[in-house]
Amino acid sequence: MVIINDIYAFLNEIAPVRYQMDFDNAGFLVGDGGTAVKNALLALDITDAVIAEAIELRAQLIVSHHPLIFTPLRHATTDDLAGRKVLTMARHGISAICMHTNLDIADGGVNDALMATLGAEVTGGLEPAGTAADGRTLTCGRVGKLPNPMTMAEFLPYVAGRLHANGLRYVDGGLPVERIAVCGGSGGNMLELAAAKGCDTFVTADVKYNRFLAAKELGINLIDADHFCTENVVIPVLQEKLQRQFPDVTFTVSQVLPQTAQTYCP
């Protein structure tokens, strides 16, 4: 019989929670560690729609990337967004394990999955993010190389197709694309690091106006490929690892798409 604590222990092996950044709240956030698990749902976010999906699947566990509880939960009522989710999950016996910045940093995590999806070979890390137990320097973001250079005109539809993005925001720095840096999610602050490491292109998300201006002046290609699209690539990777480790549990990748802001074009 597989219980929640077994799954959490395994996830801690592949992406130790101690690697999380100071502001984060990764870990086993909701539920009873002794609960037996037959069905689990994997998703980037624990939204109302994802919880409804878990209920329909009769799942005992949701494993997500983004934490269900990020700031201190001072009360849990139906009037509070996080509180009502916790109450609904408790009512249906669903636990939550959230692996956030620790999964960004870990080998084989978000950024390695993003590089693999883009078909690039990882050659190094981008931003230092602490030290592993064996003394290795941990990094958030990755630097890598494409097997063959592309023009930006070729690379943009390639990225959109690989990441299933509806659109991209970008700056063309005037360089061919070959040595790239990536940071899944909000990584605009790493632009100068990518340029300093000799990268011609940086793929990330949530890029602010001034970062696009800086990219043009630094002469580096910058692509905002959407927060969900640059991080959701890790969910099938997690599913494969968990399914191999716990063959008696059914791990399902969520089919719920993010309910984020839409773009209006007059």
mmCIF file of N, CA, C and O in Angstrom, residues 91-190:
data_model
loop_
_atom_site.group_PDB
_atom_site.id
_atom_site.type_symbol
_atom_site.label_atom_id
_atom_site.label_comp_id
_atom_site.label_asym_id
_atom_site.label_seq_id
_atom_site.Cartn_x
_atom_site.Cartn_y
_atom_site.Cartn_z
ATOM 1 N N ARG A 91 -12.708 18.054 2.720
ATOM 2 C CA ARG A 91 -14.026 17.415 2.679
ATOM 3 C C ARG A 91 -14.008 16.170 1.803
ATOM 4 O O ARG A 91 -14.725 15.200 2.056
ATOM 5 N N HIS A 92 -13.173 16.181 0.766
ATOM 6 C CA HIS A 92 -13.110 15.059 -0.174
ATOM 7 C C HIS A 92 -11.876 14.182 0.045
ATOM 8 O O HIS A 92 -11.593 13.298 -0.774
ATOM 9 N N GLY A 93 -11.165 14.404 1.128
ATOM 10 C CA GLY A 93 -10.022 13.553 1.465
ATOM 11 C C GLY A 93 -8.867 13.670 0.484
ATOM 12 O O GLY A 93 -8.172 12.691 0.199
ATOM 13 N N ILE A 94 -8.629 14.885 -0.029
ATOM 14 C CA ILE A 94 -7.559 15.112 -1.003
ATOM 15 C C ILE A 94 -6.417 15.880 -0.349
ATOM 16 O O ILE A 94 -6.622 16.947 0.236
ATOM 17 N N SER A 95 -5.210 15.354 -0.478
ATOM 18 C CA SER A 95 -4.021 16.009 0.066
ATOM 19 C C SER A 95 -3.328 16.816 -1.024
ATOM 20 O O SER A 95 -3.605 16.650 -2.214
ATOM 21 N N ALA A 96 -2.399 17.675 -0.605
ATOM 22 C CA ALA A 96 -1.657 18.504 -1.558
ATOM 23 C C ALA A 96 -0.169 18.500 -1.225
ATOM 24 O O ALA A 96 0.228 18.798 -0.095
ATOM 25 N N ILE A 97 0.635 18.150 -2.225
ATOM 26 C CA ILE A 97 2.088 18.281 -2.156
ATOM 27 C C ILE A 97 2.488 19.265 -3.242
ATOM 28 O O ILE A 97 2.124 19.092 -4.411
ATOM 29 N N CYS A 98 3.227 20.316 -2.866
ATOM 30 C CA CYS A 98 3.579 21.375 -3.811
ATOM 31 C C CYS A 98 5.102 21.528 -3.873
ATOM 32 O O CYS A 98 5.733 21.839 -2.864
ATOM 33 N N MET A 99 5.667 21.285 -5.034
ATOM 34 C CA MET A 99 7.125 21.337 -5.227
ATOM 35 C C MET A 99 7.431 22.523 -6.130
ATOM 36 O O MET A 99 7.286 22.445 -7.349
ATOM 37 N N HIS A 100 7.860 23.624 -5.558
ATOM 38 C CA HIS A 100 7.956 24.885 -6.296
ATOM 39 C C HIS A 100 9.401 25.225 -6.678
ATOM 40 O O HIS A 100 9.952 24.624 -7.605
ATOM 41 N N THR A 101 10.028 26.195 -5.989
ATOM 42 C CA THR A 101 11.369 26.600 -6.412
ATOM 43 C C THR A 101 12.389 25.480 -6.240
ATOM 44 O O THR A 101 13.406 25.462 -6.934
ATOM 45 N N ASN A 102 12.129 24.546 -5.334
ATOM 46 C CA ASN A 102 13.015 23.381 -5.225
ATOM 47 C C ASN A 102 12.997 22.558 -6.500
ATOM 48 O O ASN A 102 14.017 21.982 -6.912
ATOM 49 N N LEU A 103 11.848 22.517 -7.188
ATOM 50 C CA LEU A 103 11.750 21.783 -8.456
ATOM 51 C C LEU A 103 12.335 22.600 -9.601
ATOM 52 O O LEU A 103 12.800 22.041 -10.593
ATOM 53 N N ASP A 104 12.333 23.933 -9.481
ATOM 54 C CA ASP A 104 13.020 24.770 -10.469
ATOM 55 C C ASP A 104 14.524 24.495 -10.443
ATOM 56 O O ASP A 104 15.188 24.458 -11.476
ATOM 57 N N ILE A 105 15.055 24.341 -9.241
ATOM 58 C CA ILE A 105 16.497 24.233 -9.025
ATOM 59 C C ILE A 105 17.018 22.821 -9.271
ATOM 60 O O ILE A 105 18.125 22.634 -9.792
ATOM 61 N N ALA A 106 16.254 21.810 -8.917
ATOM 62 C CA ALA A 106 16.715 20.422 -8.918
ATOM 63 C C ALA A 106 17.119 19.932 -10.306
ATOM 64 O O ALA A 106 16.556 20.345 -11.322
ATOM 65 N N ASP A 107 18.088 19.034 -10.334
ATOM 66 C CA ASP A 107 18.445 18.346 -11.577
ATOM 67 C C ASP A 107 17.227 17.574 -12.080
ATOM 68 O O ASP A 107 16.575 16.860 -11.311
ATOM 69 N N GLY A 108 16.940 17.726 -13.365
ATOM 70 C CA GLY A 108 15.780 17.055 -13.929
ATOM 71 C C GLY A 108 14.473 17.770 -13.657
ATOM 72 O O GLY A 108 13.407 17.248 -13.977
ATOM 73 N N GLY A 109 14.545 18.966 -13.079
ATOM 74 C CA GLY A 109 13.348 19.716 -12.735
ATOM 75 C C GLY A 109 12.849 20.603 -13.858
ATOM 76 O O GLY A 109 13.053 20.315 -15.048
ATOM 77 N N VAL A 110 12.215 21.707 -13.488
ATOM 78 C CA VAL A 110 11.549 22.581 -14.458
ATOM 79 C C VAL A 110 12.484 23.040 -15.567
ATOM 80 O O VAL A 110 12.171 22.940 -16.756
ATOM 81 N N ASN A 111 13.643 23.562 -15.192
ATOM 82 C CA ASN A 111 14.515 24.165 -16.196
ATOM 83 C C ASN A 111 15.202 23.138 -17.089
ATOM 84 O O ASN A 111 15.413 23.398 -18.281
ATOM 85 N N ASP A 112 15.521 21.984 -16.554
ATOM 86 C CA ASP A 112 16.048 20.914 -17.400
ATOM 87 C C ASP A 112 14.973 20.405 -18.350
ATOM 88 O O ASP A 112 15.249 20.099 -19.516
ATOM 89 N N ALA A 113 13.730 20.328 -17.862
ATOM 90 C CA ALA A 113 12.614 19.909 -18.721
ATOM 91 C C ALA A 113 12.370 20.926 -19.829
ATOM 92 O O ALA A 113 12.069 20.563 -20.974
ATOM 93 N N LEU A 114 12.516 22.215 -19.502
ATOM 94 C CA LEU A 114 12.337 23.258 -20.505
ATOM 95 C C LEU A 114 13.419 23.173 -21.575
ATOM 96 O O LEU A 114 13.136 23.276 -22.775
ATOM 97 N N MET A 115 14.657 22.984 -21.170
ATOM 98 C CA MET A 115 15.744 22.820 -22.132
ATOM 99 C C MET A 115 15.506 21.609 -23.035
ATOM 100 O O MET A 115 15.691 21.670 -24.252
ATOM 101 N N ALA A 116 15.098 20.503 -22.424
ATOM 102 C CA ALA A 116 14.853 19.278 -23.203
ATOM 103 C C ALA A 116 13.730 19.495 -24.211
ATOM 104 O O ALA A 116 13.802 19.027 -25.358
ATOM 105 N N THR A 117 12.676 20.203 -23.793
ATOM 106 C CA THR A 117 11.555 20.469 -24.692
ATOM 107 C C THR A 117 11.987 21.312 -25.878
ATOM 108 O O THR A 117 11.492 21.133 -26.998
ATOM 109 N N LEU A 118 12.937 22.212 -25.647
ATOM 110 C CA LEU A 118 13.452 23.055 -26.729
ATOM 111 C C LEU A 118 14.549 22.360 -27.526
ATOM 112 O O LEU A 118 15.102 22.950 -28.468
ATOM 113 N N GLY A 119 14.871 21.120 -27.156
ATOM 114 C CA GLY A 119 15.850 20.347 -27.909
ATOM 115 C C GLY A 119 17.282 20.804 -27.721
ATOM 116 O O GLY A 119 18.135 20.555 -28.574
ATOM 117 N N ALA A 120 17.570 21.467 -26.589
ATOM 118 C CA ALA A 120 18.910 21.983 -26.331
ATOM 119 C C ALA A 120 19.649 21.118 -25.319
ATOM 120 O O ALA A 120 19.036 20.531 -24.425
ATOM 121 N N GLU A 121 20.951 21.070 -25.450
ATOM 122 C CA GLU A 121 21.803 20.357 -24.497
ATOM 123 C C GLU A 121 22.205 21.313 -23.383
ATOM 124 O O GLU A 121 22.705 22.410 -23.646
ATOM 125 N N VAL A 122 21.980 20.916 -22.141
ATOM 126 C CA VAL A 122 22.363 21.749 -20.997
ATOM 127 C C VAL A 122 23.876 21.730 -20.837
ATOM 128 O O VAL A 122 24.499 20.668 -20.797
ATOM 129 N N THR A 123 24.467 22.921 -20.740
ATOM 130 C CA THR A 123 25.909 23.016 -20.551
ATOM 131 C C THR A 123 26.283 23.664 -19.220
ATOM 132 O O THR A 123 27.452 23.694 -18.854
ATOM 133 N N GLY A 124 25.290 24.205 -18.501
ATOM 134 C CA GLY A 124 25.589 24.831 -17.220
ATOM 135 C C GLY A 124 24.357 25.455 -16.594
ATOM 136 O O GLY A 124 23.254 25.374 -17.135
ATOM 137 N N GLY A 125 24.560 26.080 -15.441
ATOM 138 C CA GLY A 125 23.477 26.743 -14.737
ATOM 139 C C GLY A 125 23.503 28.238 -14.988
ATOM 140 O O GLY A 125 24.491 28.781 -15.495
ATOM 141 N N LEU A 126 22.431 28.910 -14.599
ATOM 142 C CA LEU A 126 22.333 30.346 -14.847
ATOM 143 C C LEU A 126 22.592 31.154 -13.574
ATOM 144 O O LEU A 126 23.589 31.846 -13.465
ATOM 145 N N GLU A 127 21.716 31.058 -12.584
ATOM 146 C CA GLU A 127 21.858 31.871 -11.371
ATOM 147 C C GLU A 127 22.159 30.978 -10.171
ATOM 148 O O GLU A 127 21.431 30.012 -9.915
ATOM 149 N N PRO A 128 23.215 31.252 -9.390
ATOM 150 C CA PRO A 128 23.501 30.456 -8.192
ATOM 151 C C PRO A 128 22.311 30.456 -7.238
ATOM 152 O O PRO A 128 21.663 31.485 -7.033
ATOM 153 N N ALA A 129 22.015 29.277 -6.664
ATOM 154 C CA ALA A 129 20.844 29.151 -5.783
ATOM 155 C C ALA A 129 21.146 28.235 -4.605
ATOM 156 O O ALA A 129 20.337 27.381 -4.249
ATOM 157 N N GLY A 130 22.312 28.407 -4.015
ATOM 158 C CA GLY A 130 22.645 27.615 -2.835
ATOM 159 C C GLY A 130 23.616 26.481 -3.137
ATOM 160 O O GLY A 130 24.174 26.373 -4.233
ATOM 161 N N THR A 131 23.779 25.624 -2.127
ATOM 162 C CA THR A 131 24.729 24.515 -2.219
ATOM 163 C C THR A 131 24.050 23.209 -1.836
ATOM 164 O O THR A 131 23.329 23.144 -0.842
ATOM 165 N N ALA A 132 24.281 22.169 -2.630
ATOM 166 C CA ALA A 132 23.721 20.846 -2.350
ATOM 167 C C ALA A 132 24.484 20.181 -1.213
ATOM 168 O O ALA A 132 25.563 20.632 -0.810
ATOM 169 N N ALA A 133 23.920 19.089 -0.695
ATOM 170 C CA ALA A 133 24.543 18.369 0.424
ATOM 171 C C ALA A 133 25.928 17.857 0.058
ATOM 172 O O ALA A 133 26.804 17.734 0.929
ATOM 173 N N ASP A 134 26.145 17.557 -1.229
ATOM 174 C CA ASP A 134 27.455 17.042 -1.647
ATOM 175 C C ASP A 134 28.426 18.154 -2.034
ATOM 176 O O ASP A 134 29.520 17.871 -2.552
ATOM 177 N N GLY A 135 28.034 19.405 -1.803
ATOM 178 C CA GLY A 135 28.926 20.520 -2.080
ATOM 179 C C GLY A 135 28.760 21.151 -3.447
ATOM 180 O O GLY A 135 29.399 22.179 -3.745
ATOM 181 N N ARG A 136 27.926 20.576 -4.305
ATOM 182 C CA ARG A 136 27.692 21.153 -5.630
ATOM 183 C C ARG A 136 26.976 22.490 -5.506
ATOM 184 O O ARG A 136 26.149 22.675 -4.620
ATOM 185 N N THR A 137 27.282 23.395 -6.424
ATOM 186 C CA THR A 137 26.551 24.655 -6.479
ATOM 187 C C THR A 137 25.218 24.426 -7.180
ATOM 188 O O THR A 137 25.170 23.884 -8.291
ATOM 189 N N LEU A 138 24.143 24.805 -6.523
ATOM 190 C CA LEU A 138 22.811 24.702 -7.122
ATOM 191 C C LEU A 138 22.538 25.946 -7.946
ATOM 192 O O LEU A 138 23.015 27.032 -7.616
ATOM 193 N N THR A 139 21.782 25.777 -9.016
ATOM 194 C CA THR A 139 21.461 26.925 -9.860
ATOM 195 C C THR A 139 19.995 26.914 -10.250
ATOM 196 O O THR A 139 19.378 25.854 -10.370
ATOM 197 N N CYS A 140 19.461 28.103 -10.454
ATOM 198 C CA CYS A 140 18.128 28.255 -11.013
ATOM 199 C C CYS A 140 18.293 28.798 -12.420
ATOM 200 O O CYS A 140 19.032 29.763 -12.638
ATOM 201 N N GLY A 141 17.622 28.195 -13.387
ATOM 202 C CA GLY A 141 17.859 28.532 -14.786
ATOM 203 C C GLY A 141 18.975 27.677 -15.346
ATOM 204 O O GLY A 141 19.794 27.119 -14.589
ATOM 205 N N ARG A 142 18.986 27.558 -16.658
ATOM 206 C CA ARG A 142 19.998 26.742 -17.317
ATOM 207 C C ARG A 142 20.544 27.457 -18.543
ATOM 208 O O ARG A 142 19.868 28.283 -19.169
ATOM 209 N N VAL A 143 21.786 27.106 -18.895
ATOM 210 C CA VAL A 143 22.431 27.551 -20.132
ATOM 211 C C VAL A 143 22.645 26.323 -20.983
ATOM 212 O O VAL A 143 22.964 25.241 -20.469
ATOM 213 N N GLY A 144 22.439 26.465 -22.281
ATOM 214 C CA GLY A 144 22.609 25.301 -23.148
ATOM 215 C C GLY A 144 22.830 25.691 -24.590
ATOM 216 O O GLY A 144 22.939 26.878 -24.931
ATOM 217 N N LYS A 145 22.879 24.657 -25.441
ATOM 218 C CA LYS A 145 23.199 24.885 -26.849
ATOM 219 C C LYS A 145 22.280 24.057 -27.727
ATOM 220 O O LYS A 145 22.065 22.870 -27.478
ATOM 221 N N LEU A 146 21.760 24.688 -28.773
ATOM 222 C CA LEU A 146 20.953 23.979 -29.757
ATOM 223 C C LEU A 146 21.866 23.165 -30.668
ATOM 224 O O LEU A 146 23.016 23.559 -30.913
ATOM 225 N N PRO A 147 21.395 22.041 -31.196
ATOM 226 C CA PRO A 147 22.237 21.245 -32.092
ATOM 227 C C PRO A 147 22.594 21.975 -33.377
ATOM 228 O O PRO A 147 23.675 21.772 -33.936
ATOM 229 N N ASN A 148 21.696 22.855 -33.826
ATOM 230 C CA ASN A 148 21.936 23.639 -35.034
ATOM 231 C C ASN A 148 21.416 25.055 -34.815
ATOM 232 O O ASN A 148 20.334 25.244 -34.252
ATOM 233 N N PRO A 149 22.166 26.060 -35.252
ATOM 234 C CA PRO A 149 21.692 27.441 -35.080
ATOM 235 C C PRO A 149 20.451 27.719 -35.915
ATOM 236 O O PRO A 149 20.210 27.076 -36.936
ATOM 237 N N MET A 150 19.639 28.665 -35.436
ATOM 238 C CA MET A 150 18.440 29.099 -36.141
ATOM 239 C C MET A 150 18.439 30.616 -36.214
ATOM 240 O O MET A 150 19.083 31.292 -35.406
ATOM 241 N N THR A 151 17.687 31.135 -37.136
ATOM 242 C CA THR A 151 17.391 32.560 -37.113
ATOM 243 C C THR A 151 16.251 32.777 -36.117
ATOM 244 O O THR A 151 15.535 31.830 -35.770
ATOM 245 N N MET A 152 16.063 34.015 -35.681
ATOM 246 C CA MET A 152 14.922 34.294 -34.801
ATOM 247 C C MET A 152 13.607 34.006 -35.518
ATOM 248 O O MET A 152 12.638 33.550 -34.901
ATOM 249 N N ALA A 153 13.563 34.265 -36.814
ATOM 250 C CA ALA A 153 12.352 33.992 -37.589
ATOM 251 C C ALA A 153 12.008 32.511 -37.574
ATOM 252 O O ALA A 153 10.831 32.129 -37.624
ATOM 253 N N GLU A 154 13.026 31.662 -37.465
ATOM 254 C CA GLU A 154 12.797 30.213 -37.370
ATOM 255 C C GLU A 154 12.523 29.784 -35.926
ATOM 256 O O GLU A 154 11.699 28.909 -35.670
ATOM 257 N N PHE A 155 13.221 30.417 -34.987
ATOM 258 C CA PHE A 155 13.154 29.992 -33.592
ATOM 259 C C PHE A 155 11.816 30.333 -32.945
ATOM 260 O O PHE A 155 11.301 29.568 -32.119
ATOM 261 N N LEU A 156 11.238 31.461 -33.285
ATOM 262 C CA LEU A 156 9.981 31.879 -32.656
ATOM 263 C C LEU A 156 8.857 30.864 -32.872
ATOM 264 O O LEU A 156 8.242 30.416 -31.893
ATOM 265 N N PRO A 157 8.543 30.441 -34.108
ATOM 266 C CA PRO A 157 7.494 29.430 -34.268
ATOM 267 C C PRO A 157 7.895 28.078 -33.682
ATOM 268 O O PRO A 157 7.035 27.319 -33.243
ATOM 269 N N TYR A 158 9.187 27.803 -33.671
ATOM 270 C CA TYR A 158 9.694 26.559 -33.066
ATOM 271 C C TYR A 158 9.370 26.537 -31.568
ATOM 272 O O TYR A 158 8.849 25.541 -31.043
ATOM 273 N N VAL A 159 9.660 27.640 -30.865
ATOM 274 C CA VAL A 159 9.370 27.738 -29.427
ATOM 275 C C VAL A 159 7.872 27.651 -29.170
ATOM 276 O O VAL A 159 7.419 26.903 -28.290
ATOM 277 N N ALA A 160 7.099 28.409 -29.954
ATOM 278 C CA ALA A 160 5.646 28.398 -29.767
ATOM 279 C C ALA A 160 5.078 26.997 -29.949
ATOM 280 O O ALA A 160 4.209 26.561 -29.185
ATOM 281 N N GLY A 161 5.568 26.274 -30.934
ATOM 282 C CA GLY A 161 5.090 24.916 -31.182
ATOM 283 C C GLY A 161 5.509 23.942 -30.103
ATOM 284 O O GLY A 161 4.699 23.135 -29.633
ATOM 285 N N ARG A 162 6.753 24.011 -29.689
ATOM 286 C CA ARG A 162 7.255 23.092 -28.659
ATOM 287 C C ARG A 162 6.568 23.310 -27.318
ATOM 288 O O ARG A 162 6.335 22.348 -26.574
ATOM 289 N N LEU A 163 6.252 24.564 -26.992
ATOM 290 C CA LEU A 163 5.669 24.886 -25.685
ATOM 291 C C LEU A 163 4.155 25.026 -25.732
ATOM 292 O O LEU A 163 3.524 25.295 -24.713
ATOM 293 N N HIS A 164 3.568 24.847 -26.914
ATOM 294 C CA HIS A 164 2.110 24.979 -27.080
ATOM 295 C C HIS A 164 1.634 26.355 -26.611
ATOM 296 O O HIS A 164 0.605 26.480 -25.938
ATOM 297 N N ALA A 165 2.399 27.366 -26.973
ATOM 298 C CA ALA A 165 2.064 28.742 -26.595
ATOM 299 C C ALA A 165 1.204 29.389 -27.670
ATOM 300 O O ALA A 165 1.454 29.228 -28.864
ATOM 301 N N ASN A 166 0.195 30.135 -27.225
ATOM 302 C CA ASN A 166 -0.678 30.826 -28.167
ATOM 303 C C ASN A 166 -0.009 32.035 -28.801
ATOM 304 O O ASN A 166 -0.420 32.506 -29.863
ATOM 305 N N GLY A 167 1.017 32.545 -28.149
ATOM 306 C CA GLY A 167 1.728 33.705 -28.667
ATOM 307 C C GLY A 167 2.984 33.954 -27.851
ATOM 308 O O GLY A 167 3.136 33.417 -26.749
ATOM 309 N N LEU A 168 3.893 34.736 -28.403
ATOM 310 C CA LEU A 168 5.143 35.064 -27.738
ATOM 311 C C LEU A 168 5.354 36.567 -27.766
ATOM 312 O O LEU A 168 4.993 37.230 -28.739
ATOM 313 N N ARG A 169 5.943 37.107 -26.717
ATOM 314 C CA ARG A 169 6.433 38.487 -26.710
ATOM 315 C C ARG A 169 7.947 38.395 -26.826
ATOM 316 O O ARG A 169 8.566 37.558 -26.167
ATOM 317 N N TYR A 170 8.541 39.245 -27.640
ATOM 318 C CA TYR A 170 9.970 39.066 -27.852
ATOM 319 C C TYR A 170 10.656 40.356 -28.283
ATOM 320 O O TYR A 170 10.029 41.315 -28.727
ATOM 321 N N VAL A 171 11.982 40.339 -28.150
ATOM 322 C CA VAL A 171 12.868 41.344 -28.725
ATOM 323 C C VAL A 171 13.895 40.599 -29.556
ATOM 324 O O VAL A 171 14.498 39.620 -29.086
ATOM 325 N N ASP A 172 14.094 41.033 -30.778
ATOM 326 C CA ASP A 172 15.123 40.467 -31.646
ATOM 327 C C ASP A 172 16.397 41.272 -31.438
ATOM 328 O O ASP A 172 16.473 42.446 -31.810
ATOM 329 N N GLY A 173 17.377 40.647 -30.814
ATOM 330 C CA GLY A 173 18.646 41.325 -30.543
ATOM 331 C C GLY A 173 19.590 41.327 -31.723
ATOM 332 O O GLY A 173 20.721 41.829 -31.618
ATOM 333 N N GLY A 174 19.166 40.720 -32.835
ATOM 334 C CA GLY A 174 19.982 40.734 -34.044
ATOM 335 C C GLY A 174 21.003 39.621 -34.117
ATOM 336 O O GLY A 174 21.916 39.668 -34.951
ATOM 337 N N LEU A 175 20.849 38.590 -33.262
ATOM 338 C CA LEU A 175 21.809 37.486 -33.254
ATOM 339 C C LEU A 175 21.144 36.190 -33.700
ATOM 340 O O LEU A 175 19.955 35.976 -33.436
ATOM 341 N N PRO A 176 21.888 35.300 -34.361
ATOM 342 C CA PRO A 176 21.356 33.958 -34.611
ATOM 343 C C PRO A 176 21.197 33.218 -33.291
ATOM 344 O O PRO A 176 21.900 33.509 -32.317
ATOM 345 N N VAL A 177 20.285 32.274 -33.235
ATOM 346 C CA VAL A 177 19.977 31.555 -31.996
ATOM 347 C C VAL A 177 20.739 30.238 -31.959
ATOM 348 O O VAL A 177 20.544 29.370 -32.811
ATOM 349 N N GLU A 178 21.607 30.105 -30.961
ATOM 350 C CA GLU A 178 22.349 28.850 -30.789
ATOM 351 C C GLU A 178 22.654 28.588 -29.318
ATOM 352 O O GLU A 178 22.310 27.543 -28.785
ATOM 353 N N ARG A 179 23.268 29.537 -28.662
ATOM 354 C CA ARG A 179 23.581 29.382 -27.227
ATOM 355 C C ARG A 179 22.473 30.083 -26.444
ATOM 356 O O ARG A 179 22.388 31.314 -26.439
ATOM 357 N N ILE A 180 21.639 29.286 -25.790
ATOM 358 C CA ILE A 180 20.448 29.852 -25.155
ATOM 359 C C ILE A 180 20.491 29.683 -23.634
ATOM 360 O O ILE A 180 21.172 28.797 -23.109
ATOM 361 N N ALA A 181 19.774 30.564 -22.966
ATOM 362 C CA ALA A 181 19.531 30.445 -21.532
ATOM 363 C C ALA A 181 18.027 30.352 -21.325
ATOM 364 O O ALA A 181 17.256 30.914 -22.110
ATOM 365 N N VAL A 182 17.615 29.629 -20.289
ATOM 366 C CA VAL A 182 16.193 29.520 -19.984
ATOM 367 C C VAL A 182 15.972 29.671 -18.484
ATOM 368 O O VAL A 182 16.830 29.324 -17.678
ATOM 369 N N CYS A 183 14.804 30.183 -18.143
ATOM 370 C CA CYS A 183 14.323 30.164 -16.760
ATOM 371 C C CYS A 183 12.811 30.043 -16.827
ATOM 372 O O CYS A 183 12.132 30.992 -17.247
ATOM 373 N N GLY A 184 12.281 28.899 -16.454
ATOM 374 C CA GLY A 184 10.840 28.714 -16.442
ATOM 375 C C GLY A 184 10.189 29.663 -15.444
ATOM 376 O O GLY A 184 10.702 29.870 -14.347
ATOM 377 N N GLY A 185 9.059 30.259 -15.842
ATOM 378 C CA GLY A 185 8.386 31.211 -14.966
ATOM 379 C C GLY A 185 9.015 32.584 -15.040
ATOM 380 O O GLY A 185 9.576 32.972 -16.075
ATOM 381 N N SER A 186 8.959 33.333 -13.952
ATOM 382 C CA SER A 186 9.396 34.741 -13.940
ATOM 383 C C SER A 186 10.905 34.855 -13.794
ATOM 384 O O SER A 186 11.422 34.788 -12.679
ATOM 385 N N GLY A 187 11.594 35.073 -14.908
ATOM 386 C CA GLY A 187 13.052 35.116 -14.855
ATOM 387 C C GLY A 187 13.677 36.330 -15.490
ATOM 388 O O GLY A 187 14.880 36.328 -15.785
ATOM 389 N N GLY A 188 12.895 37.379 -15.701
ATOM 390 C CA GLY A 188 13.415 38.563 -16.371
ATOM 391 C C GLY A 188 14.617 39.182 -15.682
ATOM 392 O O GLY A 188 15.464 39.808 -16.327
ATOM 393 N N ASN A 189 14.718 39.001 -14.355
ATOM 394 C CA ASN A 189 15.839 39.571 -13.602
ATOM 395 C C ASN A 189 17.159 38.889 -13.928
ATOM 396 O O ASN A 189 18.228 39.396 -13.569
ATOM 397 N N MET A 190 17.127 37.752 -14.633
ATOM 398 C CA MET A 190 18.350 37.028 -14.977
ATOM 399 C C MET A 190 18.892 37.403 -16.353
ATOM 400 O O MET A 190 19.846 36.788 -16.840
#
